[in-house]
């Protein structure tokens, strides 16, 4: 397991040679033939100073390896990527199940956060101004748990059905392009409002198709 | 022990959230579709099934998703604190998840739920270890067939 937070910062500029605490100028012996008889200064250079920026400048180790970029969590192995033509875009993907998990996870968490924030404000607003904090907390929690999951669930199932249809179209046509995305969006929108009647179905289908088109334009343009 | 088929830690939370949510929605669709179909009077079976799916399946998905996501958050946090991977990570994460999700039911409920989830995850981990050691028994290195001190294959 790689832990991308912390621990990797001191390879590049974070470990500029640590300041030596002694006041006398440090004797730097570059030529190995002359012997330096003076004892090492009291604040003798420790390991980080010894492995100074020359020794571990990662960008100079192998210029093509891209080591100076640090750790990139979104870099996937090339051979693990989906080899569907047209699917190489801004976001790397291993295939439709990866898209499904990340898409629905992002949408669900985003909807949960948005709805939760809205519910938080609503709960604060609805509780009386002089209510004791326990009542206030309860009101806020009730509003958050009502609004958050509702929005999160709706956004999540939209993302699931969009990704399922998108994957089906990709598999059927063996090719990915914007038409697949837009078609999947339209079908998703129609299904989402399929119990409300013809007009809401058309409106929601058009909205979802537009959103899918914008999304696929953005991912292919960047 | 590191599992390289999964993404690194903070990102894998999104993946787990989405995977668990999708699993819950799809499973909940099947479950509540059948349930709504069976519980409706004949003649309204189709609409009853659809209504049950519409109202219940996202809730099942949300419950699954919040469990999986919170579990993944705790798993990552525990990995970050302990800086190592072993079967105790999921057990501890399951314990914390069970407690966190039952927090509004009071201390007793949270404690019982935490212990239940921890035991459940311990059973899962134990079964997983047993399965993998059983599977790898087939590929255990064997002594070559010797006859008169000379390996037959050589």
Short mmCIF file of C-alpha atoms in Angstrom, two decimals, chain A:
data_model
loop_
_atom_site.label_atom_id
_atom_site.label_comp_id
_atom_site.label_asym_id
_atom_site.label_seq_id
_atom_site.Cartn_x
_atom_site.Cartn_y
_atom_site.Cartn_z
CA UNK A 1 0.00 0.00 0.00
CA UNK A 2 1.34 3.36 -0.98
CA UNK A 3 0.30 6.24 1.21
CA UNK A 4 0.31 9.34 -0.93
CA UNK A 5 0.01 11.80 1.95
CA UNK A 6 3.32 12.81 3.44
CA UNK A 7 6.59 11.02 3.58
CA UNK A 8 7.55 11.73 0.00
CA UNK A 9 8.19 15.45 0.20
CA UNK A 10 11.78 15.42 1.34
CA UNK A 11 13.26 14.08 -1.88
CA UNK A 12 13.23 17.26 -3.88
CA UNK A 13 13.44 20.71 -2.47
CA UNK A 14 12.24 19.92 1.02
CA UNK A 15 15.65 18.61 2.02
CA UNK A 16 17.86 21.46 1.11
CA UNK A 17 21.04 20.91 3.12
CA UNK A 18 20.16 21.28 6.76
CA UNK A 19 21.78 24.39 8.23
CA UNK A 20 24.88 23.51 10.17
CA UNK A 21 24.63 25.02 13.57
CA UNK A 22 28.30 25.87 14.19
CA UNK A 23 29.44 29.37 13.44
CA UNK A 24 32.86 28.54 11.96
CA UNK A 25 32.87 28.03 8.20
CA UNK A 26 32.61 24.45 7.30
CA UNK A 27 35.76 23.03 5.79
CA UNK A 28 34.79 21.43 2.55
CA UNK A 29 37.37 18.96 1.36
CA UNK A 30 36.71 18.24 -2.24
CA UNK A 31 40.12 16.82 -3.20
CA UNK A 32 40.70 13.46 -1.58
CA UNK A 33 44.51 13.74 -1.66
CA UNK A 34 44.79 16.37 0.99
CA UNK A 35 44.14 15.14 4.47
CA UNK A 36 41.95 17.24 6.66
CA UNK A 37 43.55 17.08 10.07
CA UNK A 38 41.15 19.41 11.78
CA UNK A 39 38.59 17.61 13.91
CA UNK A 40 35.06 17.74 12.62
CA UNK A 41 33.15 20.75 13.85
CA UNK A 42 30.89 20.28 16.81
CA UNK A 43 27.77 20.54 14.74
CA UNK A 44 29.16 18.06 12.31
CA UNK A 45 27.14 17.46 9.16
CA UNK A 46 24.66 14.73 9.74
CA UNK A 47 23.10 12.34 7.30
CA UNK A 48 20.68 14.72 5.55
CA UNK A 49 23.50 17.20 4.93
CA UNK A 50 25.78 14.50 3.70
CA UNK A 51 23.16 13.27 1.25
CA UNK A 52 22.86 16.76 -0.08
CA UNK A 53 20.82 17.90 -3.00
CA UNK A 54 23.53 16.81 -5.44
CA UNK A 55 23.39 13.22 -4.27
CA UNK A 56 19.64 12.80 -4.31
CA UNK A 57 18.28 15.18 -6.85
CA UNK A 58 15.73 12.74 -8.18
CA UNK A 59 15.20 14.67 -11.39
CA UNK A 60 18.83 13.96 -12.28
CA UNK A 61 18.76 10.29 -11.45
CA UNK A 62 16.89 9.31 -14.53
CA UNK A 63 15.46 12.19 -16.50
CA UNK A 64 12.99 10.06 -18.38
CA UNK A 65 11.56 8.22 -15.43
CA UNK A 66 9.60 11.23 -14.26
CA UNK A 67 10.63 10.71 -10.67
CA UNK A 68 10.40 14.40 -9.83
CA UNK A 69 6.64 14.38 -10.35
CA UNK A 70 6.20 12.67 -7.02
CA UNK A 71 3.60 10.02 -6.57
CA UNK A 72 0.65 10.23 -8.85
CA UNK A 73 -2.29 8.18 -7.70
CA UNK A 74 -4.13 8.54 -10.99
CA UNK A 75 -1.27 7.01 -12.99
CA UNK A 76 -2.30 3.53 -13.97
CA UNK A 77 -0.19 0.94 -15.66
CA UNK A 78 -0.58 1.16 -19.40
CA UNK A 79 -1.30 -2.50 -19.86
CA UNK A 80 -4.03 -2.37 -17.22
CA UNK A 81 -5.91 0.33 -19.06
CA UNK A 82 -8.97 -0.35 -21.12
CA UNK A 83 -7.98 -0.96 -24.74
CA UNK A 84 -11.33 0.04 -26.19
CA UNK A 85 -10.75 2.41 -29.11
CA UNK A 86 -11.75 5.95 -28.32
CA UNK A 87 -11.88 5.42 -24.61
CA UNK A 88 -8.53 7.03 -23.84
CA UNK A 89 -9.43 10.36 -22.39
CA UNK A 90 -8.65 12.69 -19.56
CA UNK A 91 -9.50 10.11 -16.92
CA UNK A 92 -7.66 6.80 -17.04
CA UNK A 93 -9.89 3.79 -16.74
CA UNK A 94 -9.52 0.04 -16.50
CA UNK A 95 -12.90 -0.63 -18.04
CA UNK A 96 -16.55 -0.22 -17.41
CA UNK A 97 -16.59 -1.63 -13.89
CA UNK A 98 -13.92 0.84 -12.85
CA UNK A 99 -15.98 3.62 -14.41
CA UNK A 100 -19.06 2.34 -12.64
CA UNK A 101 -17.43 2.25 -9.23
CA UNK A 102 -15.71 5.59 -9.49
CA UNK A 103 -18.61 7.31 -11.24
CA UNK A 104 -21.26 6.22 -8.79
CA UNK A 105 -18.94 6.74 -5.84
CA UNK A 106 -18.14 10.29 -6.90
CA UNK A 107 -21.72 11.17 -7.65
CA UNK A 108 -23.02 9.56 -4.47
CA UNK A 109 -20.48 11.26 -2.23
CA UNK A 110 -20.98 14.57 -4.01
CA UNK A 111 -24.75 14.35 -3.66
CA UNK A 112 -24.40 13.31 -0.05
CA UNK A 113 -22.13 16.26 0.70
CA UNK A 114 -24.33 18.79 -1.13
CA UNK A 115 -27.54 17.50 0.38
CA UNK A 116 -25.89 17.26 3.77
CA UNK A 117 -24.77 20.88 3.58
CA UNK A 118 -28.25 21.95 2.55
CA UNK A 119 -29.78 19.89 5.35
CA UNK A 120 -27.32 21.39 7.83
CA UNK A 121 -28.40 24.91 6.91
CA UNK A 122 -32.05 23.87 6.95
CA UNK A 123 -31.76 22.24 10.37
CA UNK A 124 -30.11 25.32 11.82
CA UNK A 125 -32.77 27.54 10.31
CA UNK A 126 -35.71 25.47 11.47
CA UNK A 127 -34.71 25.07 15.09
CA UNK A 128 -35.85 27.96 17.33
CA UNK A 129 -33.23 30.54 18.11
CA UNK A 130 -33.25 29.89 21.84
CA UNK A 131 -33.37 26.09 21.63
CA UNK A 132 -30.94 24.17 23.83
CA UNK A 133 -27.94 22.76 21.94
CA UNK A 134 -29.14 19.19 22.24
CA UNK A 135 -32.38 20.01 20.43
CA UNK A 136 -30.47 22.01 17.86
CA UNK A 137 -28.12 19.09 17.23
CA UNK A 138 -31.05 16.74 16.84
CA UNK A 139 -32.78 19.06 14.40
CA UNK A 140 -29.60 19.45 12.34
CA UNK A 141 -28.97 15.67 12.32
CA UNK A 142 -32.55 14.98 11.25
CA UNK A 143 -32.37 17.47 8.39
CA UNK A 144 -28.93 16.22 7.28
CA UNK A 145 -30.02 12.59 7.24
CA UNK A 146 -33.17 13.51 5.33
CA UNK A 147 -31.62 15.69 2.63
CA UNK A 148 -28.21 14.09 2.20
CA UNK A 149 -29.16 10.51 1.38
CA UNK A 150 -32.03 11.62 -0.85
CA UNK A 151 -29.80 13.69 -3.10
CA UNK A 152 -26.96 11.16 -2.87
CA UNK A 153 -29.21 8.24 -3.79
CA UNK A 154 -30.68 10.07 -6.77
CA UNK A 155 -27.29 11.13 -8.08
CA UNK A 156 -25.88 7.67 -7.43
CA UNK A 157 -28.53 5.76 -9.34
CA UNK A 158 -28.25 8.24 -12.22
CA UNK A 159 -24.51 7.53 -12.35
CA UNK A 160 -25.04 3.77 -12.13
CA UNK A 161 -27.52 3.56 -14.97
CA UNK A 162 -25.51 5.98 -17.11
CA UNK A 163 -22.38 3.89 -16.68
CA UNK A 164 -24.20 0.61 -17.27
CA UNK A 165 -25.74 1.85 -20.52
CA UNK A 166 -22.49 3.46 -21.57
CA UNK A 167 -20.67 0.20 -21.00
CA UNK A 168 -23.34 -1.73 -22.91
CA UNK A 169 -23.11 0.62 -25.89
CA UNK A 170 -19.31 0.48 -25.83
CA UNK A 171 -19.40 -3.31 -25.78
CA UNK A 172 -22.03 -3.48 -28.51
CA UNK A 173 -20.28 -1.06 -30.88
CA UNK A 174 -16.73 -2.02 -29.78
CA UNK A 175 -15.99 1.65 -29.89
CA UNK A 176 -16.43 4.61 -27.60
CA UNK A 177 -17.47 8.06 -28.73
CA UNK A 178 -19.69 10.91 -27.66
CA UNK A 179 -22.81 9.30 -29.19
CA UNK A 180 -22.56 6.43 -26.72
CA UNK A 181 -22.33 8.86 -23.83
CA UNK A 182 -25.21 11.02 -25.02
CA UNK A 183 -27.38 8.02 -25.78
CA UNK A 184 -26.69 6.54 -22.37
CA UNK A 185 -27.51 9.89 -20.78
CA UNK A 186 -30.81 10.20 -22.63
CA UNK A 187 -31.88 6.67 -21.72
CA UNK A 188 -30.87 7.25 -18.11
CA UNK A 189 -32.91 10.45 -17.90
CA UNK A 190 -35.94 8.79 -19.48
CA UNK A 191 -35.73 5.85 -17.09
CA UNK A 192 -35.28 8.14 -14.10
CA UNK A 193 -38.63 9.86 -14.71
CA UNK A 194 -40.37 6.91 -16.36
CA UNK A 195 -43.19 6.88 -13.81
CA UNK A 196 -44.08 10.55 -14.12
CA UNK A 197 -45.42 10.71 -17.67
CA UNK A 198 -44.21 11.60 -21.14
CA UNK A 199 -43.29 15.24 -20.64
CA UNK A 200 -41.10 14.84 -17.54
CA UNK A 201 -39.43 11.88 -19.26
CA UNK A 202 -38.57 14.03 -22.28
CA UNK A 203 -37.30 16.89 -20.13
CA UNK A 204 -35.15 14.70 -17.93
CA UNK A 205 -33.85 12.75 -20.91
CA UNK A 206 -32.84 15.95 -22.66
CA UNK A 207 -31.17 17.27 -19.52
CA UNK A 208 -29.21 14.09 -18.93
CA UNK A 209 -28.23 13.83 -22.59
CA UNK A 210 -26.91 17.38 -22.52
CA UNK A 211 -25.01 16.73 -19.32
CA UNK A 212 -23.48 13.56 -20.80
CA UNK A 213 -22.52 15.42 -23.96
CA UNK A 214 -20.84 18.20 -21.99
CA UNK A 215 -19.06 15.64 -19.86
CA UNK A 216 -17.75 13.64 -22.78
CA UNK A 217 -16.68 16.86 -24.53
CA UNK A 218 -14.80 17.94 -21.42
CA UNK A 219 -13.07 14.59 -20.89
CA UNK A 220 -11.98 14.36 -24.50
CA UNK A 221 -10.96 17.99 -24.88
CA UNK A 222 -8.65 18.23 -21.88
#
